[in-house]
Coordinates of C-alpha atoms in Angstrom, one line a residue:
X14 CA 56.4 20.9 28.0
X15 CA 55.7 21.2 31.6
X16 CA 55.2 18.3 34.0
X17 CA 51.3 19.1 34.2
X18 CA 50.9 19.2 30.7
X19 CA 52.8 15.7 30.3
X20 CA 50.7 14.3 33.1
X21 CA 47.5 15.5 31.1
X22 CA 48.7 14.0 27.9
X23 CA 49.3 10.7 29.3
X24 CA 45.8 10.6 31.0
X25 CA 44.2 11.6 27.6
X26 CA 43.9 7.8 26.4
X27 CA 42.5 6.7 29.6
X28 CA 39.9 9.5 29.6
X29 CA 38.9 8.5 26.0
X30 CA 38.5 5.0 27.1
X31 CA 36.4 6.1 30.0
X32 CA 34.1 7.9 27.8
X33 CA 33.8 5.1 25.5
X34 CA 32.9 2.9 28.2
X35 CA 30.4 5.2 29.7
X36 CA 28.7 5.3 26.1
X37 CA 28.8 1.5 25.9
X38 CA 26.9 1.2 29.1
X39 CA 24.6 4.0 28.4
X40 CA 23.2 2.3 25.1
X41 CA 21.9 -1.0 26.8
X42 CA 20.4 1.0 29.5
X43 CA 18.7 3.5 27.0
X44 CA 17.7 0.4 25.0
X45 CA 16.1 -1.4 28.2
X46 CA 14.3 1.8 28.9
X47 CA 12.9 2.2 25.4
X48 CA 12.0 -1.7 25.3
X49 CA 10.2 -1.4 28.8
X50 CA 8.2 1.7 27.4
X51 CA 7.5 -0.2 24.1
X52 CA 6.1 -3.1 25.7
X53 CA 4.0 -1.1 28.2
X54 CA 0.2 -1.6 27.4
X55 CA -0.6 1.9 26.2
X56 CA 2.3 2.2 23.8
X57 CA 2.0 -1.2 22.5
X58 CA -2.0 -0.9 21.9
X59 CA -1.0 2.5 20.1
X60 CA 1.7 0.7 17.9
X61 CA -1.0 -2.0 17.0
X62 CA -3.8 0.3 16.3
X63 CA -1.2 2.1 13.8
X64 CA -0.1 -1.0 12.3
X65 CA -3.7 -2.1 11.4
X66 CA -4.4 1.2 10.1
X67 CA -1.4 1.0 8.0
X68 CA -2.4 -2.6 7.0
X69 CA -5.7 -1.5 5.8
X70 CA -4.2 1.0 3.4
X71 CA -1.8 -1.8 2.2
X72 CA -4.4 -4.5 1.7
X73 CA -6.5 -2.0 -0.4
X74 CA -3.6 -0.9 -2.4
X75 CA -2.4 -4.4 -3.0
X76 CA -6.0 -6.2 -3.5
X77 CA -6.4 -5.5 -7.2
X78 CA -3.1 -6.5 -7.9
X79 CA -3.3 -9.9 -6.4
X80 CA -6.7 -10.4 -8.1
X81 CA -5.3 -9.7 -11.5
X82 CA -2.1 -12.0 -10.9
X83 CA -4.0 -14.7 -9.2
X84 CA -6.2 -15.4 -12.2
X85 CA -4.4 -13.8 -15.1
X86 CA -0.8 -14.2 -14.5
X87 CA -0.3 -10.4 -15.2
X88 CA 2.2 -8.7 -13.3
X89 CA 0.5 -5.1 -13.6
X90 CA 3.1 -2.4 -13.3
X91 CA 0.7 0.2 -14.1
X92 CA -1.1 -0.6 -10.7
X93 CA 0.2 2.3 -9.0
X94 CA -0.5 4.7 -11.8
X95 CA -4.1 3.8 -11.7
X96 CA -4.1 4.3 -7.9
X97 CA -2.6 7.9 -8.4
X98 CA -5.4 8.5 -11.1
X99 CA -7.9 7.5 -8.5
X100 CA -6.6 9.9 -6.0
X101 CA -6.6 12.8 -8.7
X102 CA -10.1 11.8 -9.9
X103 CA -11.6 11.3 -6.2
X104 CA -9.8 14.6 -5.3
X105 CA -11.4 16.3 -8.4
X106 CA -14.9 15.3 -7.2
X107 CA -14.3 16.1 -3.6
X108 CA -13.0 19.6 -4.4
X109 CA -16.0 20.3 -6.8
X110 CA -18.7 19.0 -4.3
X111 CA -17.4 20.0 -1.0
X112 CA -17.7 23.6 0.0
X113 CA -16.7 25.6 3.3
X114 CA -20.0 25.3 4.8
X115 CA -20.6 21.4 4.0
X116 CA -20.8 19.6 7.2
X117 CA -18.9 16.5 8.4
X118 CA -21.8 14.0 7.1
X119 CA -21.8 16.0 4.0
X120 CA -18.0 15.5 3.1
X121 CA -18.6 11.8 4.1
X122 CA -21.2 11.5 1.5
X123 CA -18.9 13.3 -1.2
X124 CA -16.3 10.8 -0.2
X125 CA -18.8 8.1 -0.9
X126 CA -19.5 9.4 -4.4
X127 CA -15.9 10.1 -5.1
X128 CA -15.2 6.5 -4.3
X129 CA -17.9 5.4 -6.8
X130 CA -16.8 7.8 -9.4
X131 CA -13.2 6.7 -9.3
X132 CA -13.9 3.0 -8.9
X133 CA -16.3 3.2 -12.1
X134 CA -13.9 5.2 -13.9
X135 CA -10.7 3.3 -13.4
X136 CA -12.8 -0.2 -13.9
X137 CA -13.7 1.0 -17.2
X138 CA -10.2 2.0 -18.1
X139 CA -8.8 -1.2 -17.0
X140 CA -11.1 -3.0 -18.8
X141 CA -10.3 -1.1 -22.0
X142 CA -6.5 -1.8 -21.2
X143 CA -7.1 -5.5 -20.9
X144 CA -8.9 -5.7 -23.9
X145 CA -6.9 -3.4 -26.1
X146 CA -3.4 -4.1 -25.0
X147 CA -3.2 -7.1 -22.7
X148 CA -5.3 -9.5 -24.3
X149 CA -3.3 -9.7 -27.7
X150 CA -0.1 -10.8 -25.6
X151 CA -1.4 -13.6 -23.4
X152 CA 0.4 -16.3 -25.4
X153 CA 3.7 -14.3 -25.1
X154 CA 6.3 -14.5 -22.4
X155 CA 5.8 -12.7 -19.3
X156 CA 8.6 -10.2 -20.1
X157 CA 6.0 -8.7 -22.8
X158 CA 3.4 -8.1 -20.2
X159 CA 5.9 -6.5 -18.0
X160 CA 7.2 -4.3 -20.5
X161 CA 3.7 -3.4 -21.7
X162 CA 2.3 -2.4 -18.4
X163 CA 5.6 -0.5 -17.6
X164 CA 5.2 1.6 -20.7
X165 CA 1.3 2.2 -19.6
X166 CA 2.8 3.6 -16.2
X167 CA 5.1 6.2 -18.0
X168 CA 2.1 7.2 -20.5
X169 CA -0.3 7.5 -17.4
X170 CA 2.3 9.5 -15.3
X171 CA 3.2 11.8 -17.9
X172 CA -0.5 12.4 -19.0
X173 CA -1.3 13.1 -15.4
X174 CA 1.8 15.5 -15.1
X175 CA 0.7 17.3 -18.2
X176 CA -3.0 18.0 -16.8
X177 CA -2.1 18.8 -13.2
X178 CA 0.6 21.4 -14.6
X179 CA -2.1 22.7 -17.3
X180 CA -4.4 23.5 -14.4
X181 CA -1.4 25.3 -12.2
X182 CA -0.9 22.5 -9.6
X183 CA 2.7 21.1 -8.6
X184 CA 2.8 17.5 -9.8
X185 CA 5.3 16.7 -7.3
X186 CA 3.7 18.1 -4.0
X187 CA 0.4 16.9 -2.4
X188 CA -2.7 18.6 -3.6
X189 CA -3.7 20.6 -0.3
X190 CA -7.2 21.6 -1.6
X191 CA -8.2 17.6 -1.5
X192 CA -6.8 17.8 2.1
X193 CA -9.1 20.6 3.0
X194 CA -12.1 18.6 2.2
X195 CA -11.6 16.2 4.9
X196 CA -14.0 16.3 7.9
X197 CA -12.6 17.9 10.9
X198 CA -13.4 14.9 13.3
X199 CA -11.2 12.6 11.2
X200 CA -8.2 14.8 12.3
X201 CA -9.1 14.8 16.0
X202 CA -7.6 12.1 18.5
X203 CA -10.0 9.6 19.9
X204 CA -9.0 7.9 23.1
X205 CA -10.4 4.7 24.7
X206 CA -9.0 2.9 27.5
X207 CA -5.8 4.8 27.4
X208 CA -5.1 4.2 23.7
X209 CA -5.2 7.1 21.3
X210 CA -5.9 6.9 17.5
X211 CA -6.8 9.6 14.9
X212 CA -10.3 9.5 13.3
X213 CA -8.4 8.8 10.0
X214 CA -6.7 5.9 11.3
X215 CA -10.2 4.4 12.4
X216 CA -11.6 5.4 9.0
X217 CA -8.7 3.5 7.5
X218 CA -9.3 0.5 9.4
X219 CA -13.3 0.5 8.5
X220 CA -12.6 1.0 4.9
X221 CA -10.1 -1.6 4.8
X222 CA -12.3 -4.2 6.5
X223 CA -15.0 -3.3 4.0
X224 CA -12.7 -3.9 1.2
X225 CA -11.5 -7.2 2.5
X226 CA -15.0 -8.2 3.4
X227 CA -16.3 -7.0 -0.1
X228 CA -13.6 -9.1 -2.1
X229 CA -14.1 -12.2 0.3
X230 CA -17.6 -12.2 -0.4
X231 CA -17.0 -11.4 -4.3
X232 CA -15.0 -14.5 -4.5
X233 CA -16.6 -17.1 -2.4
X234 CA -20.5 -16.2 -2.9
X235 CA -20.8 -14.8 -6.6
X236 CA -20.8 -16.6 -10.0
X237 CA -18.1 -14.7 -11.2
X238 CA -16.2 -15.1 -8.0
X239 CA -16.5 -19.1 -8.6
X240 CA -15.1 -18.5 -12.3
X241 CA -12.0 -16.4 -10.9
X242 CA -11.2 -19.3 -8.6
X243 CA -11.6 -22.1 -11.1
X244 CA -9.8 -20.0 -13.7
X245 CA -6.9 -19.5 -11.4
X246 CA -6.8 -23.2 -11.3
X247 CA -7.4 -24.3 -14.8
X248 CA -8.4 -21.9 -17.3
X249 CA -8.4 -24.3 -20.3
X250 CA -11.1 -26.4 -18.2
X251 CA -13.1 -23.4 -17.5
X252 CA -13.2 -22.6 -21.1
X253 CA -14.4 -26.2 -21.8
X254 CA -17.2 -26.0 -19.6
X255 CA -18.7 -23.2 -21.7
X256 CA -17.5 -20.2 -19.8
X257 CA -16.1 -16.9 -21.7
X258 CA -13.0 -16.8 -20.1
X259 CA -11.8 -13.7 -21.9
X260 CA -14.7 -11.8 -20.4
X261 CA -13.9 -13.2 -17.0
X262 CA -10.3 -12.0 -17.5
X263 CA -11.8 -8.4 -18.4
X264 CA -14.1 -8.4 -15.4
X265 CA -11.3 -9.3 -13.2
X266 CA -8.9 -6.9 -14.8
X267 CA -11.5 -4.1 -14.3
X268 CA -12.3 -5.0 -10.7
X269 CA -8.7 -4.9 -9.7
X270 CA -8.1 -1.4 -11.2
X271 CA -11.3 -0.2 -9.7
X272 CA -10.2 -1.2 -6.3
X273 CA -6.9 0.5 -7.0
X274 CA -8.9 3.6 -7.8
X275 CA -10.9 3.4 -4.8
X276 CA -7.7 3.1 -2.6
X277 CA -6.6 6.3 -4.4
X278 CA -9.4 8.4 -3.1
X279 CA -8.7 7.3 0.5
X280 CA -5.1 8.2 0.0
X281 CA -6.0 11.7 -1.1
X282 CA -7.3 12.2 2.5
X283 CA -4.2 11.0 4.1
X284 CA -1.4 13.9 4.5
X285 CA 1.4 11.3 4.4
X286 CA 0.4 10.2 1.0
X287 CA -1.9 12.7 -0.7
X288 CA -2.9 13.1 -4.5
X289 CA 0.5 13.6 -6.5
X290 CA 2.1 12.1 -9.5
X291 CA 4.9 10.3 -7.3
X292 CA 2.0 8.6 -5.6
X293 CA 2.1 5.9 -8.4
X294 CA 5.6 5.0 -7.6
X295 CA 5.0 5.2 -3.7
X296 CA 2.0 2.9 -3.7
X297 CA 3.5 0.4 -6.4
X298 CA 6.5 -0.8 -4.2
X299 CA 4.5 -1.7 -1.0
X300 CA 1.8 -3.1 -3.1
X301 CA 4.2 -5.6 -4.6
X302 CA 6.1 -6.3 -1.4
X303 CA 2.6 -7.2 0.4
X304 CA 1.7 -9.6 -2.7
X305 CA 5.0 -11.3 -2.8
X306 CA 5.3 -11.8 0.8
X307 CA 1.7 -13.0 1.1
X308 CA 2.2 -15.2 -1.9
X309 CA 1.3 -14.4 -5.6
X310 CA -2.3 -15.0 -6.5
X311 CA -3.6 -15.7 -2.9
X312 CA -5.9 -13.1 -1.5
X313 CA -5.6 -14.5 2.1
X314 CA -1.9 -14.0 1.8
X315 CA -2.3 -10.4 0.9
X316 CA -4.5 -9.9 3.8
X317 CA -2.0 -11.7 6.4
X318 CA 1.0 -10.0 4.7
X319 CA -0.4 -6.6 4.9
X320 CA -1.1 -7.1 8.8
X321 CA 2.5 -8.3 9.1
X322 CA 4.0 -5.2 7.1
X323 CA 1.7 -2.7 8.7
X324 CA 2.8 -4.0 12.2
X325 CA 6.2 -4.2 11.3
X326 CA 6.4 -0.7 9.7
X327 CA 4.5 0.9 12.8
X328 CA 6.8 -0.8 15.1
X329 CA 10.0 0.2 13.3
X330 CA 8.7 3.9 13.2
X331 CA 8.1 3.9 16.9
X332 CA 11.6 2.7 17.4
X333 CA 13.2 4.7 14.8
X334 CA 11.5 8.1 16.2
X335 CA 12.0 7.3 20.1
X336 CA 15.3 5.3 20.3
X337 CA 17.3 5.7 17.1
X338 CA 16.1 9.1 16.0
X339 CA 16.5 8.1 12.4
X340 CA 12.9 8.1 10.6
X341 CA 14.5 7.1 6.9
X342 CA 14.9 3.4 8.2
X343 CA 11.2 1.8 8.6
X344 CA 10.8 1.6 4.9
X345 CA 14.0 -0.4 4.7
X346 CA 13.0 -2.7 7.3
X347 CA 9.6 -3.4 5.4
X348 CA 11.9 -4.6 2.3
X349 CA 14.0 -6.6 4.6
X350 CA 10.9 -8.5 5.4
X351 CA 10.6 -9.3 1.8
X352 CA 14.3 -10.1 1.4
X353 CA 13.8 -12.7 4.6
X354 CA 10.4 -14.1 2.9
X355 CA 12.0 -14.7 -0.4
X356 CA 14.9 -16.6 1.4
X357 CA 12.9 -18.8 3.7
X358 CA 9.8 -19.3 1.8
X359 CA 10.5 -17.8 -2.0
X360 CA 6.6 -18.8 -2.9
X361 CA 5.3 -16.5 -0.2
X362 CA 3.4 -17.2 2.9
X363 CA 0.4 -18.8 1.1
X364 CA 1.7 -18.8 -2.5
X365 CA 1.7 -21.8 -4.7
X366 CA 4.1 -23.0 -7.0
X367 CA 2.2 -21.8 -10.0
X368 CA -0.4 -19.4 -10.6
X369 CA -2.5 -17.5 -13.1
X370 CA -4.3 -18.5 -16.3
X371 CA -1.3 -18.3 -18.7

């Protein structure tokens, strides 16, 4: 070996250490720059708006689930499948009603009709499931309810797959015809004071606020809402006061599934969700995360948890797209929120030690 080669070989470890040191100093600098950009008013406002939009979706998906468990103590594993059916049913209405010449106002009106149809159909289905399947096993251990609703999920998913395949659609991909019924202005970006948000995100927020207000008014300003809150505390006392508890259970189960169907219609317009058979599993997991973090059986906890999960998801999405450049991790961070909550406060943020009428 020549003298020059020997010298170069002896200097190779030093060069490697120098390169590692440069990488080690570059990473903190990149992180500092990313942190400064993240904390800038414009970026932070964008992240917050997107987080609230995601929270609106989560609270709509989880609202029906927390209502059913809060009164009845039933963990409905079919909730995601009911949301998926609502997306397909609402999409069918939209595809049938909306034409190429339909304007933005007409498409929004068609969306309202689709929401009403999906809510009514899924509420009727939910009421039938409660009367025919869930009611006979109220007095049995919770494992029976879990297995039953999981079986209902398998049946509904396969039925949806069969129907979709029969009409020549791909069950594992988003139904593109439904996305084409969305008004053009919902895809446009709106800028206010330097903050940009898509029309669809603002539509999510409005729809989510309407859902929260509607459920809150139902629980606090209606007779059945009083029955729901009383039944969640002591269903036996409610029955002793002359209230038909079984009817209340049916109404609540129907309301919960109806809300799931209405949420599915909104998801059918969102390209990141869309109407597809896998939507059942995609919505069930975040719904359970939100309900468990907020506390089983408390609607206030569901709303707060949806905000937390939405903001965390939006923030981590920004970081993993702009700094880490790995888009698969935000979902993992959402489940990390669930794990931390279960360790620190197992009953959830606003949960109680015992909920449900059974």
